[in-house]
Amino acid sequence: MTLPLPVLFALSATFVAGLAAVPFFVDNYYLALGISLLQYAVLATAWGLFSGPTRYVSLATAAFFGVGAYTVAVLGEVLPWALVLLIAGFIGAVMAIVVGLATLRLSGVHFVIFTFGLAELIRQLVVWFEVNKTRVLGRYVFVDITQQDIYWQLLALGVAVFLIGWLVARSRLGFALRIIGEDETVAQHCGINTTIAKVTLLTISATVMTLAGAIMAPRWTYIEPSIAFNAMISFQVVIMALLGGAHRLWGPALGAVPLTLLFEFLSARFPTTFTIIIGVIFLLVVYALPTGIAGLLARLTSRKAPA
Amino acid sequence: MTNALLTGLLLGGMYALVAMGLTLQYGVARIMNLSYGEVLIAAAFAAHGLFTAWALSPLLGLAFVIPASFAVNYFFYRFLLLPLVRRARTRDALEVDSILATFGLMFIVQGVMLTIFGGAYYSYSFFAIPIEMFGAQMAANRILAFAVAMVIGLALYLGLTRTRIGTAIRAVAVDPISAQLVAIDVQRTSALAFALGGALVAVAGVLVSMFLTFSATSGVIFTMKALIIVVMGGVGNLLGCLVAGLLLGLSESFVATYVDPGLTLAVNYAVFLAVLLVKPAGFFGRAQR
């Protein structure tokens, strides 16, 4: 894994260019599959960005994703697309700062409990607002965005996440976060402002998730709170990131690919037993692969190399 | 006014009972159990089944549900969670592992219930007579459930403070390392506390099923409320559980009566955050770590 930097960049650029060309060669079914793959790869990478180094388990992916989708449902017809995306990202960032400041100063448990119900909380607030103020539940999304556009936008977002993650890992912030993950008390004694470091990373991660939700919104023509804030997204993202290995930047995306394909296959064929299968996969990952595929690869390669 | 107050008290008492089992599981066995609400719903389905099939009163049904849930939860701990306890190097590592493992368990239990019962809502009519109290109408089954909850809470409190095994459980909750020095088998005590917590939540499930409609997927809400109450009251503290449960029940009932019934969850969160910002360790919690 010690490729020289220019080679690494050249390889990555070729890979991204290859992915960008995909929509020209495939039919609608595979394009839709590609969009799902990119969506989960982006979400899982964003999840790993915060939860990997800090080891805080976030169950709030669906909350941010849903807020992004809903922003498009509300503003998509009135404002130009770029501005809508900007606003969605801004809302996600503000929300993450509020949540982070409220819970990240306390111990990790508070964060888990809070994020556990965050999607449900926001869903209830949106329902309440729609029923009492606008008096309609559910909105139509009419924007001029094709499937190809969605695919390329997700790809761009994915490239951005990887770049951000790569830069963060090399910055003072990334170093600070790794110390926090090892031992928060030590980090505090080193003079690291742990709250600011954690909130900053949560904000970056949440903004990406919100943007992913906004980009995906035009895929549904009709949105209602139970679709946008589907808690299943949070759960799936956690398993994907864990399967791949959340402590590496490229780990979560590695887990996202096989599981997206598997879930796509299973949800169509076994809709009733789908939840059981997700549960079993979850347990298998936790027990058999505690460090994910990335950790397993690292162990295998280090064993082969003479010490 | 009296109506909202009484409803809130009855609801709060139930919440306190729901959370009591979790405070044993999380406070003593150190397992943050996200599949907690699923056990509650499973017990509710059991009570429903016993009532509709054999017309067995839910209160008599407890005689079956309590030992069954105790045994199942004991096995959960023994075979599913103990390997994680052994693997974990620190308390934080165990917390993360237990969250993830019980998360998977939650899906399995929920999936099994979905396959058997489908996604529909269930309820049955037991003891649903209106009773006049202080000029307000209350359903008899709610009052009965509240009374049973209080009796069980009191029994648990006495058991924990007056018996030898109860003292051992409290010792493990306070300091699992030092507890070993006075010849307490920490793993056995943890398993016992976890199973006891499972039995308690099953009782809560049976009682809740007497007056609430429930479905295979409604466990998550109970898990969430129980978690909020346990942390708000101070982890491992029964009195804190009671106070936090009542506070949650009352605030929910007042907001539902005077503001909007659609905002109960928002109220839960607001109260939770407000309490934690003032007292991060909960009402009766000691400063952590």
Coordinates of C-alpha atoms in Angstrom, one line a residue:
Chain A
M1 CA 0.0 0.0 0.0
T2 CA 3.0 2.3 -0.3
L3 CA 2.5 3.6 -3.8
P4 CA 4.2 6.8 -4.7
L5 CA 1.8 9.8 -4.6
P6 CA 1.7 10.6 -8.3
V7 CA 1.1 6.9 -9.2
L8 CA -1.7 6.8 -6.6
F9 CA -3.3 10.0 -8.1
A10 CA -3.0 8.7 -11.6
L11 CA -4.6 5.4 -10.7
S12 CA -7.4 7.1 -8.8
A13 CA -8.0 9.5 -11.7
T14 CA -8.2 6.6 -14.2
F15 CA -10.6 4.8 -11.9
V16 CA -12.9 7.8 -11.5
A17 CA -12.8 8.5 -15.3
G18 CA -13.8 4.9 -15.9
L19 CA -16.7 5.2 -13.4
A20 CA -17.8 8.5 -15.1
A21 CA -18.0 6.8 -18.4
V22 CA -20.3 4.0 -17.2
P23 CA -23.7 5.8 -18.0
F24 CA -22.8 5.8 -21.7
F25 CA -22.6 2.1 -21.9
V26 CA -25.3 0.6 -19.7
D27 CA -29.1 0.4 -19.7
N28 CA -31.4 1.9 -17.2
Y29 CA -31.4 -1.1 -14.8
Y30 CA -27.6 -1.0 -14.4
L31 CA -27.6 2.7 -14.2
A32 CA -30.0 2.5 -11.3
L33 CA -27.9 -0.1 -9.7
G34 CA -24.8 2.1 -10.2
I35 CA -26.6 5.0 -8.5
S36 CA -27.5 2.7 -5.5
L37 CA -23.9 1.6 -5.2
L38 CA -22.5 5.2 -5.3
Q39 CA -25.1 6.4 -2.9
Y40 CA -24.2 3.8 -0.3
A41 CA -20.5 4.1 -0.9
V42 CA -20.7 7.9 -0.3
L43 CA -22.9 7.5 2.8
A44 CA -20.7 4.7 4.3
T45 CA -17.5 6.7 3.6
A46 CA -19.0 9.8 5.2
W47 CA -20.0 7.6 8.2
G48 CA -16.5 6.2 8.5
L49 CA -15.1 9.7 8.3
F50 CA -16.5 10.6 11.7
S51 CA -17.2 7.2 13.4
G52 CA -14.0 5.5 12.2
P53 CA -11.4 7.6 14.1
T54 CA -13.6 8.7 17.0
R55 CA -15.4 5.3 17.6
Y56 CA -18.7 7.1 18.2
V57 CA -21.5 5.0 16.8
S58 CA -23.7 7.3 14.8
L59 CA -27.2 6.1 14.0
A60 CA -28.3 9.3 12.4
T61 CA -27.5 8.8 8.7
A62 CA -31.2 8.7 7.8
A63 CA -31.8 12.0 9.6
F64 CA -29.3 13.9 7.6
F65 CA -30.1 12.1 4.3
G66 CA -33.8 12.8 4.9
V67 CA -33.3 16.4 5.6
G68 CA -31.4 16.7 2.3
A69 CA -34.2 15.0 0.4
Y70 CA -36.8 17.1 2.0
T71 CA -35.0 20.3 1.3
V72 CA -35.2 19.4 -2.4
A73 CA -38.9 18.5 -2.1
V74 CA -39.6 22.0 -0.6
L75 CA -37.3 24.2 -2.6
G76 CA -36.5 22.2 -5.8
E77 CA -39.1 23.9 -7.9
V78 CA -38.5 27.4 -6.8
L79 CA -34.7 27.8 -6.8
P80 CA -31.9 26.9 -9.2
W81 CA -30.4 23.4 -8.6
A82 CA -27.0 24.5 -7.4
L83 CA -28.5 26.9 -4.9
V84 CA -30.8 24.2 -3.6
L85 CA -27.8 21.9 -3.0
L86 CA -26.0 24.7 -1.3
I87 CA -28.9 25.3 1.0
A88 CA -29.4 21.6 1.8
G89 CA -25.7 21.3 2.7
F90 CA -26.0 24.4 4.9
I91 CA -29.0 23.0 6.8
G92 CA -27.2 19.7 7.3
A93 CA -24.1 21.5 8.6
V94 CA -26.1 23.6 11.0
M95 CA -28.1 20.6 12.3
A96 CA -24.8 18.7 12.8
I97 CA -23.3 21.6 14.8
V98 CA -26.4 21.8 17.0
V99 CA -26.5 18.0 17.6
G100 CA -22.8 17.8 18.1
L101 CA -22.6 20.7 20.6
A102 CA -25.5 19.2 22.6
T103 CA -24.3 15.6 22.8
L104 CA -20.5 15.4 22.0
R105 CA -19.4 17.2 25.1
L106 CA -20.9 14.3 27.1
S107 CA -19.8 10.7 27.0
G108 CA -20.3 8.5 23.9
V109 CA -23.5 6.9 25.3
H110 CA -25.4 10.2 25.0
F111 CA -24.4 10.5 21.4
V112 CA -25.6 7.0 20.5
I113 CA -28.9 7.4 22.3
F114 CA -29.5 10.8 20.8
T115 CA -28.7 9.7 17.2
F116 CA -30.7 6.5 17.7
G117 CA -33.9 8.4 17.6
L118 CA -32.9 11.5 15.6
A119 CA -34.4 10.4 12.3
E120 CA -37.6 9.5 14.1
L121 CA -37.6 12.9 15.9
I122 CA -37.2 14.9 12.7
R123 CA -39.8 12.8 10.9
Q124 CA -42.3 13.6 13.7
L125 CA -41.5 17.3 13.5
V126 CA -41.8 17.3 9.7
V127 CA -45.1 15.4 9.9
W128 CA -46.4 17.8 12.6
F129 CA -45.4 20.8 10.5
E130 CA -46.9 19.5 7.3
V131 CA -50.2 18.5 8.9
N132 CA -50.6 21.7 11.0
K133 CA -49.1 24.4 8.8
T134 CA -49.1 23.3 5.1
R135 CA -52.0 20.8 5.6
V136 CA -50.5 18.3 3.1
L137 CA -48.5 15.2 3.9
G138 CA -46.1 14.3 1.1
R139 CA -44.8 16.4 -1.8
Y140 CA -44.1 15.9 -5.5
V141 CA -40.6 16.5 -6.7
F142 CA -40.6 18.1 -10.1
V143 CA -37.0 19.0 -11.1
D144 CA -35.3 18.7 -14.4
I145 CA -32.7 16.1 -13.3
T146 CA -32.0 12.9 -15.2
Q147 CA -30.7 9.6 -13.8
Q148 CA -27.4 10.3 -15.5
D149 CA -27.2 13.7 -13.7
I150 CA -27.8 11.9 -10.4
Y151 CA -25.1 9.4 -11.1
W152 CA -22.5 12.0 -12.0
Q153 CA -23.4 14.2 -9.1
L154 CA -23.0 11.3 -6.7
L155 CA -19.7 10.4 -8.3
A156 CA -18.5 14.0 -7.8
L157 CA -19.6 13.9 -4.2
G158 CA -17.8 10.6 -3.7
V159 CA -14.6 12.1 -5.1
A160 CA -15.0 15.1 -2.9
V161 CA -15.5 12.8 0.2
F162 CA -12.4 10.9 -0.5
L163 CA -10.3 14.0 -1.1
I164 CA -11.6 15.5 2.2
G165 CA -11.0 12.3 4.1
W166 CA -7.5 12.1 2.7
L167 CA -6.7 15.7 3.6
V168 CA -8.3 15.4 7.1
A169 CA -6.2 12.3 7.8
R170 CA -3.1 14.2 7.0
S171 CA -4.0 17.3 9.0
R172 CA -3.7 18.2 12.6
L173 CA -7.4 17.6 13.0
G174 CA -7.1 14.0 11.8
F175 CA -4.2 13.4 14.2
A176 CA -6.2 14.9 17.1
L177 CA -9.2 12.7 16.3
R178 CA -7.1 9.5 16.3
I179 CA -5.8 10.4 19.8
I180 CA -9.4 11.0 20.9
G181 CA -10.4 7.6 19.6
E182 CA -7.5 6.0 21.5
D183 CA -8.1 7.8 24.8
E184 CA -10.1 10.9 25.2
T185 CA -8.6 11.9 28.5
V186 CA -5.1 11.7 27.1
A187 CA -6.3 13.9 24.2
Q188 CA -7.6 16.5 26.6
H189 CA -4.3 16.5 28.5
C190 CA -2.4 17.1 25.3
G191 CA -4.3 20.3 25.0
I192 CA -6.6 19.2 22.2
N193 CA -10.1 20.8 22.3
T194 CA -11.9 17.5 21.9
T195 CA -15.3 19.0 21.5
I196 CA -14.4 21.3 18.6
A197 CA -12.5 18.5 16.8
K198 CA -15.4 16.1 17.1
V199 CA -18.1 18.7 16.1
T200 CA -16.0 19.7 13.1
L201 CA -15.7 16.2 11.8
L202 CA -19.4 15.4 12.5
T203 CA -20.3 18.5 10.6
I204 CA -18.2 17.5 7.5
S205 CA -19.6 14.0 7.6
A206 CA -23.2 15.2 8.0
T207 CA -23.0 17.8 5.3
V208 CA -22.0 15.0 2.8
M209 CA -24.9 12.8 3.9
T210 CA -27.3 15.7 3.5
L211 CA -26.0 16.4 0.0
A212 CA -26.4 12.7 -0.9
G213 CA -30.0 12.9 0.2
A214 CA -30.6 16.1 -1.8
I215 CA -29.0 14.5 -4.9
M216 CA -31.1 11.4 -4.5
A217 CA -34.4 13.2 -4.1
P218 CA -35.2 13.6 -7.8
R219 CA -35.2 9.8 -8.0
W220 CA -38.5 9.7 -6.3
T221 CA -41.3 11.7 -7.9
Y222 CA -43.2 11.7 -4.6
I223 CA -41.7 12.2 -1.2
E224 CA -43.3 11.8 2.2
P225 CA -41.6 11.7 5.7
S226 CA -41.6 7.9 6.0
I227 CA -39.8 7.5 2.7
A228 CA -37.2 10.3 3.3
F229 CA -36.5 9.4 6.9
N230 CA -36.3 5.6 6.5
A231 CA -34.3 4.4 9.4
M232 CA -33.1 1.4 7.4
I233 CA -30.6 3.6 5.7
S234 CA -28.8 4.4 9.0
F235 CA -28.6 0.7 9.8
Q236 CA -27.4 -0.5 6.4
V237 CA -24.7 2.2 6.3
V238 CA -23.4 1.1 9.7
I239 CA -23.1 -2.6 8.6
M240 CA -21.4 -1.6 5.3
A241 CA -18.8 0.6 7.0
L242 CA -18.1 -2.1 9.6
L243 CA -17.8 -4.8 7.0
G244 CA -15.3 -2.9 5.0
G245 CA -13.5 -1.5 8.1
A246 CA -14.3 1.9 9.4
H247 CA -10.7 2.8 10.4
R248 CA -9.5 3.1 6.8
L249 CA -10.7 5.8 4.4
W250 CA -11.4 3.3 1.6
G251 CA -12.8 0.6 4.0
P252 CA -16.5 1.6 4.1
A253 CA -16.8 1.9 0.3
L254 CA -15.3 -1.6 0.1
G255 CA -18.1 -2.9 2.4
A256 CA -20.8 -0.9 0.6
V257 CA -20.4 -2.7 -2.8
P258 CA -21.1 -6.3 -1.8
L259 CA -23.8 -5.4 0.7
T260 CA -25.7 -3.1 -1.7
L261 CA -25.7 -5.9 -4.3
L262 CA -26.8 -8.4 -1.6
F263 CA -29.6 -6.1 -0.2
E264 CA -30.8 -5.3 -3.7
F265 CA -31.0 -9.1 -4.4
L266 CA -32.6 -10.0 -1.1
S267 CA -35.2 -7.2 -0.7
A268 CA -36.7 -8.2 -4.1
R269 CA -36.8 -11.9 -3.3
F270 CA -37.3 -12.2 0.5
P271 CA -39.2 -9.1 1.5
T272 CA -40.5 -10.6 4.8
T273 CA -37.3 -12.2 6.1
F274 CA -35.2 -9.3 5.0
T275 CA -34.8 -7.9 8.5
I276 CA -33.7 -11.3 9.9
I277 CA -31.0 -11.5 7.2
I278 CA -29.8 -8.0 8.0
G279 CA -29.6 -9.0 11.7
V280 CA -27.6 -12.1 11.0
I281 CA -25.1 -10.2 8.7
F282 CA -24.7 -7.7 11.5
L283 CA -23.9 -10.3 14.1
L284 CA -21.5 -12.1 11.7
V285 CA -19.6 -8.9 11.0
V286 CA -19.4 -8.0 14.7
Y287 CA -18.2 -11.4 15.7
A288 CA -16.1 -12.6 12.8
L289 CA -14.7 -9.4 11.3
P290 CA -14.3 -6.9 14.2
T291 CA -11.9 -4.9 12.1
G292 CA -13.6 -5.3 8.8
I293 CA -12.2 -6.5 5.5
A294 CA -9.6 -3.7 5.6
G295 CA -8.3 -5.0 8.9
L296 CA -8.3 -8.5 7.6
L297 CA -6.3 -7.5 4.6
A298 CA -3.8 -5.6 6.7
R299 CA -3.3 -8.6 8.9
L300 CA -2.8 -11.0 6.0
T301 CA -0.3 -8.8 4.2
S302 CA 1.6 -8.1 7.4
R303 CA 1.8 -11.9 8.1
K304 CA 3.2 -12.6 4.6
A305 CA 5.8 -10.0 4.8
P306 CA 8.9 -11.1 6.8
A307 CA 9.0 -9.0 9.9
Chain B
M1 CA -55.8 19.4 34.4
T2 CA -56.4 16.5 36.7
N3 CA -56.9 14.4 33.6
A4 CA -53.5 15.3 32.2
L5 CA -51.9 14.9 35.6
L6 CA -53.3 11.4 36.2
T7 CA -52.6 10.2 32.7
G8 CA -49.1 11.5 33.0
L9 CA -48.5 9.7 36.3
L10 CA -49.9 6.4 35.1
L11 CA -47.8 6.7 31.9
G12 CA -44.7 7.7 33.9
G13 CA -45.1 4.8 36.2
M14 CA -45.2 2.4 33.2
Y15 CA -42.1 4.1 31.7
A16 CA -40.3 3.7 34.9
L17 CA -41.0 0.0 34.9
V18 CA -40.0 -0.3 31.3
A19 CA -36.7 1.3 32.1
M20 CA -36.0 -0.6 35.3
G21 CA -34.9 -3.7 33.4
L22 CA -32.5 -1.7 31.2
T23 CA -30.9 -0.1 34.2
L24 CA -30.0 -3.6 35.4
Q25 CA -28.7 -4.7 32.0
Y26 CA -26.8 -1.5 31.3
G27 CA -25.9 -0.5 34.9
V28 CA -24.8 -3.9 36.1
A29 CA -24.0 -6.1 33.0
R30 CA -22.6 -3.1 31.1
I31 CA -24.5 -4.1 28.0
M32 CA -26.2 -1.3 26.1
N33 CA -29.0 -3.4 24.8
L34 CA -30.6 -2.0 21.7
S35 CA -32.9 -5.1 21.3
Y36 CA -34.5 -4.2 24.6
G37 CA -37.8 -3.0 23.1
E38 CA -38.1 -6.1 20.9
V39 CA -38.2 -8.3 24.0
L40 CA -41.0 -6.1 25.4
I41 CA -43.0 -6.5 22.2
A42 CA -42.4 -10.2 22.1
A43 CA -43.8 -10.4 25.7
A44 CA -46.8 -8.3 24.5
F45 CA -47.4 -10.8 21.7
A46 CA -47.2 -13.7 24.1
A47 CA -49.8 -12.1 26.4
H48 CA -52.0 -11.4 23.4
G49 CA -51.7 -15.0 22.2
L50 CA -52.4 -16.5 25.7
F51 CA -55.4 -14.2 26.1
T52 CA -57.0 -14.7 22.6
A53 CA -56.3 -18.4 22.4
W54 CA -57.0 -19.6 25.9
A55 CA -58.7 -16.5 27.4
L56 CA -55.9 -16.5 30.0
S57 CA -55.7 -13.3 32.0
P58 CA -52.5 -11.4 31.2
L59 CA -51.7 -11.3 34.9
L60 CA -51.8 -15.1 35.0
G61 CA -49.9 -15.1 31.8
L62 CA -47.0 -13.4 33.7
A63 CA -46.4 -16.8 35.3
F64 CA -45.3 -18.1 31.9
V65 CA -43.8 -15.0 30.4
I66 CA -41.5 -14.1 33.3
P67 CA -39.5 -17.4 33.5
A68 CA -39.4 -17.7 29.7
S69 CA -38.0 -14.3 29.3
F70 CA -35.5 -14.8 32.1
A71 CA -34.3 -18.0 30.5
V72 CA -34.0 -16.5 27.0
N73 CA -32.2 -13.4 28.2
Y74 CA -29.8 -15.6 30.3
F75 CA -28.9 -17.5 27.1
F76 CA -28.5 -14.3 25.2
Y77 CA -26.0 -13.2 27.7
R78 CA -24.3 -16.5 28.1
F79 CA -23.8 -17.3 24.5
L80 CA -24.0 -14.1 22.6
L81 CA -22.7 -11.4 24.8
L82 CA -20.2 -13.2 27.1
P83 CA -17.7 -13.7 24.1
L84 CA -17.8 -9.9 23.6
V85 CA -17.3 -9.3 27.3
R86 CA -14.2 -11.5 27.2
R87 CA -12.9 -9.9 24.1
A88 CA -13.3 -6.3 25.2
R89 CA -10.2 -4.7 26.6
T90 CA -11.9 -1.6 27.9
R91 CA -15.3 -0.6 29.0
D92 CA -15.7 1.6 26.0
A93 CA -14.8 -1.2 23.6
L94 CA -17.5 -3.4 25.2
E95 CA -20.0 -0.6 24.9
V96 CA -19.4 -0.3 21.2
D97 CA -19.4 -4.0 20.6
S98 CA -22.6 -4.6 22.7
I99 CA -24.3 -1.8 20.8
L100 CA -23.5 -3.4 17.5
A101 CA -24.3 -7.0 18.6
T102 CA -27.6 -6.1 20.2
F103 CA -28.4 -4.0 17.1
G104 CA -28.1 -7.2 15.0
L105 CA -30.2 -9.1 17.6
M106 CA -32.9 -6.4 17.4
F107 CA -33.2 -7.0 13.7
I108 CA -33.4 -10.8 14.1
V109 CA -36.1 -10.7 16.8
Q110 CA -38.0 -8.0 14.9
G111 CA -37.7 -10.0 11.7
V112 CA -39.0 -13.2 13.4
M113 CA -42.0 -11.3 14.8
L114 CA -42.6 -9.7 11.4
T115 CA -42.6 -13.1 9.7
I116 CA -45.1 -14.6 12.3
F117 CA -47.4 -11.6 12.9
G118 CA -46.9 -9.3 9.9
G119 CA -46.8 -5.6 10.2
A120 CA -50.4 -5.1 11.5
Y121 CA -51.3 -3.6 14.9
Y122 CA -52.6 -5.8 17.6
S123 CA -54.7 -5.2 20.7
Y124 CA -57.2 -7.0 22.9
S125 CA -59.8 -5.8 25.4
F126 CA -59.0 -6.7 29.0
F127 CA -60.5 -5.0 32.0
A128 CA -61.2 -1.8 29.9
I129 CA -63.7 -0.4 32.3
P130 CA -63.8 3.4 32.9
I131 CA -63.2 4.4 36.5
E132 CA -63.9 7.8 38.0
M133 CA -60.9 9.3 39.9
F134 CA -60.8 12.8 41.2
G135 CA -63.3 13.9 38.6
A136 CA -61.4 12.4 35.7
Q137 CA -62.1 9.2 33.7
M138 CA -59.3 6.6 33.8
A139 CA -59.3 3.1 32.3
A140 CA -59.1 0.4 34.9
N141 CA -56.5 -1.6 33.0
R142 CA -54.1 1.4 33.1
I143 CA -54.6 1.7 36.8
L144 CA -54.1 -2.0 37.3
A145 CA -50.9 -1.9 35.2
F146 CA -49.6 1.0 37.2
A147 CA -50.3 -0.8 40.5
V148 CA -48.5 -3.9 39.4
A149 CA -45.6 -1.8 38.1
M150 CA -45.3 -0.1 41.5
V151 CA -45.4 -3.4 43.4
I152 CA -42.7 -4.9 41.2
G153 CA -40.6 -1.8 41.5
L154 CA -40.8 -2.0 45.3
A155 CA -40.1 -5.7 45.3
L156 CA -37.0 -5.1 43.2
Y157 CA -35.8 -2.3 45.4
L158 CA -36.2 -4.4 48.5
G159 CA -34.5 -7.4 46.8
L160 CA -31.5 -5.3 45.8
T161 CA -31.1 -3.6 49.2
R162 CA -32.0 -6.4 51.6
T163 CA -30.7 -9.6 50.1
R164 CA -27.2 -11.0 49.7
I165 CA -27.5 -11.5 45.9
G166 CA -29.0 -8.0 45.6
T167 CA -26.0 -6.5 47.4
A168 CA -23.7 -8.4 45.0
I169 CA -25.5 -7.0 42.0
R170 CA -25.2 -3.5 43.4
A171 CA -21.5 -4.1 44.1
V172 CA -20.9 -5.1 40.5
A173 CA -22.8 -2.1 39.3
V174 CA -20.5 0.2 41.4
D175 CA -17.2 -1.4 40.6
P176 CA -16.8 -4.7 38.8
I177 CA -13.1 -4.9 39.5
S178 CA -13.2 -4.4 43.2
A179 CA -16.3 -6.7 43.4
Q180 CA -14.0 -9.6 42.5
L181 CA -11.9 -8.9 45.5
V182 CA -14.7 -9.7 47.9
A183 CA -15.4 -13.0 46.1
I184 CA -18.2 -12.0 43.9
D185 CA -18.4 -13.9 40.6
V186 CA -18.8 -10.9 38.3
Q187 CA -19.7 -12.8 35.2
R188 CA -22.4 -14.9 36.9
T189 CA -23.8 -11.8 38.6
S190 CA -23.8 -9.9 35.3
A191 CA -25.6 -12.8 33.6
L192 CA -28.2 -12.8 36.5
A193 CA -28.7 -9.1 36.3
F194 CA -29.1 -9.2 32.5
A195 CA -31.6 -12.1 32.7
L196 CA -33.5 -10.3 35.6
G197 CA -33.6 -7.2 33.4
G198 CA -35.1 -9.3 30.6
A199 CA -37.7 -10.7 32.9
L200 CA -38.6 -7.2 34.0
V201 CA -39.1 -5.8 30.5
A202 CA -41.2 -8.8 29.7
V203 CA -43.5 -7.9 32.7
A204 CA -43.6 -4.4 31.3
G205 CA -44.5 -5.8 27.8
V206 CA -47.4 -7.8 29.3
L207 CA -48.7 -4.8 31.2
V208 CA -48.4 -2.4 28.3
S209 CA -50.3 -4.9 26.0
M210 CA -53.4 -4.5 28.2
F211 CA -54.0 -1.0 27.1
L212 CA -51.8 -0.1 24.1
T213 CA -51.9 -1.3 20.5
F214 CA -48.6 -2.6 19.4
S215 CA -47.0 -4.1 16.2
A216 CA -43.9 -6.1 15.4
T217 CA -42.0 -2.9 14.7
S218 CA -42.9 -0.8 17.6
G219 CA -40.1 -2.0 19.9
V220 CA -37.7 0.7 18.9
I221 CA -39.7 3.5 20.5
F222 CA -39.7 1.6 23.8
T223 CA -35.9 1.0 23.6
M224 CA -35.4 4.7 23.0
K225 CA -37.6 5.8 25.9
A226 CA -35.9 3.3 28.2
L227 CA -32.5 4.5 27.2
I228 CA -33.4 8.1 27.7
I229 CA -34.9 7.3 31.2
V230 CA -31.9 5.2 32.3
V231 CA -29.3 7.9 31.3
M232 CA -31.5 10.7 32.6
G233 CA -32.0 9.1 36.0
G234 CA -28.3 8.1 36.4
V235 CA -27.2 4.7 35.1
G236 CA -28.0 1.8 37.5
N237 CA -30.1 3.9 39.8
L238 CA -33.7 2.6 40.5
L239 CA -34.9 5.8 42.2
G240 CA -33.5 7.8 39.3
C241 CA -35.5 5.5 36.9
L242 CA -38.7 6.3 38.8
V243 CA -38.1 10.0 38.8
A244 CA -37.1 10.2 35.2
G245 CA -39.9 7.9 34.1
L246 CA -42.5 10.1 35.9
L247 CA -41.0 13.3 34.5
L248 CA -41.1 11.8 31.0
G249 CA -44.7 10.6 31.4
L250 CA -45.9 13.9 32.8
S251 CA -44.3 16.1 30.2
E252 CA -45.6 13.9 27.5
S253 CA -49.1 14.0 28.8
F254 CA -49.2 17.7 29.4
V255 CA -47.8 18.5 25.9
A256 CA -50.3 16.0 24.3
T257 CA -53.2 17.7 26.2
Y258 CA -52.2 21.4 25.8
V259 CA -50.0 21.6 22.7
D260 CA -50.2 18.8 20.2
P261 CA -50.2 14.9 20.6
G262 CA -47.9 14.8 17.6
L263 CA -45.0 16.2 19.5
T264 CA -44.4 13.7 22.3
L265 CA -41.0 12.5 20.9
A266 CA -39.8 16.1 20.6
V267 CA -40.7 16.6 24.2
N268 CA -38.8 13.5 25.3
Y269 CA -35.7 14.8 23.5
A270 CA -36.1 18.3 24.9
V271 CA -36.4 17.0 28.5
F272 CA -33.5 14.6 27.9
L273 CA -31.2 17.3 26.6
A274 CA -32.3 19.9 29.2
V275 CA -31.5 17.5 32.1
L276 CA -28.2 16.4 30.6
L277 CA -27.0 19.9 30.0
V278 CA -27.5 20.7 33.7
K279 CA -26.5 17.3 35.1
P280 CA -24.4 15.3 32.6
A281 CA -24.4 12.2 34.8
G282 CA -28.2 12.2 35.3
F283 CA -30.3 13.0 38.4
F284 CA -28.7 10.5 40.8
G285 CA -25.6 9.5 38.8
R286 CA -22.0 9.8 40.0
A287 CA -19.6 11.6 37.7
Q288 CA -18.5 9.1 35.1
R289 CA -15.0 7.8 34.7

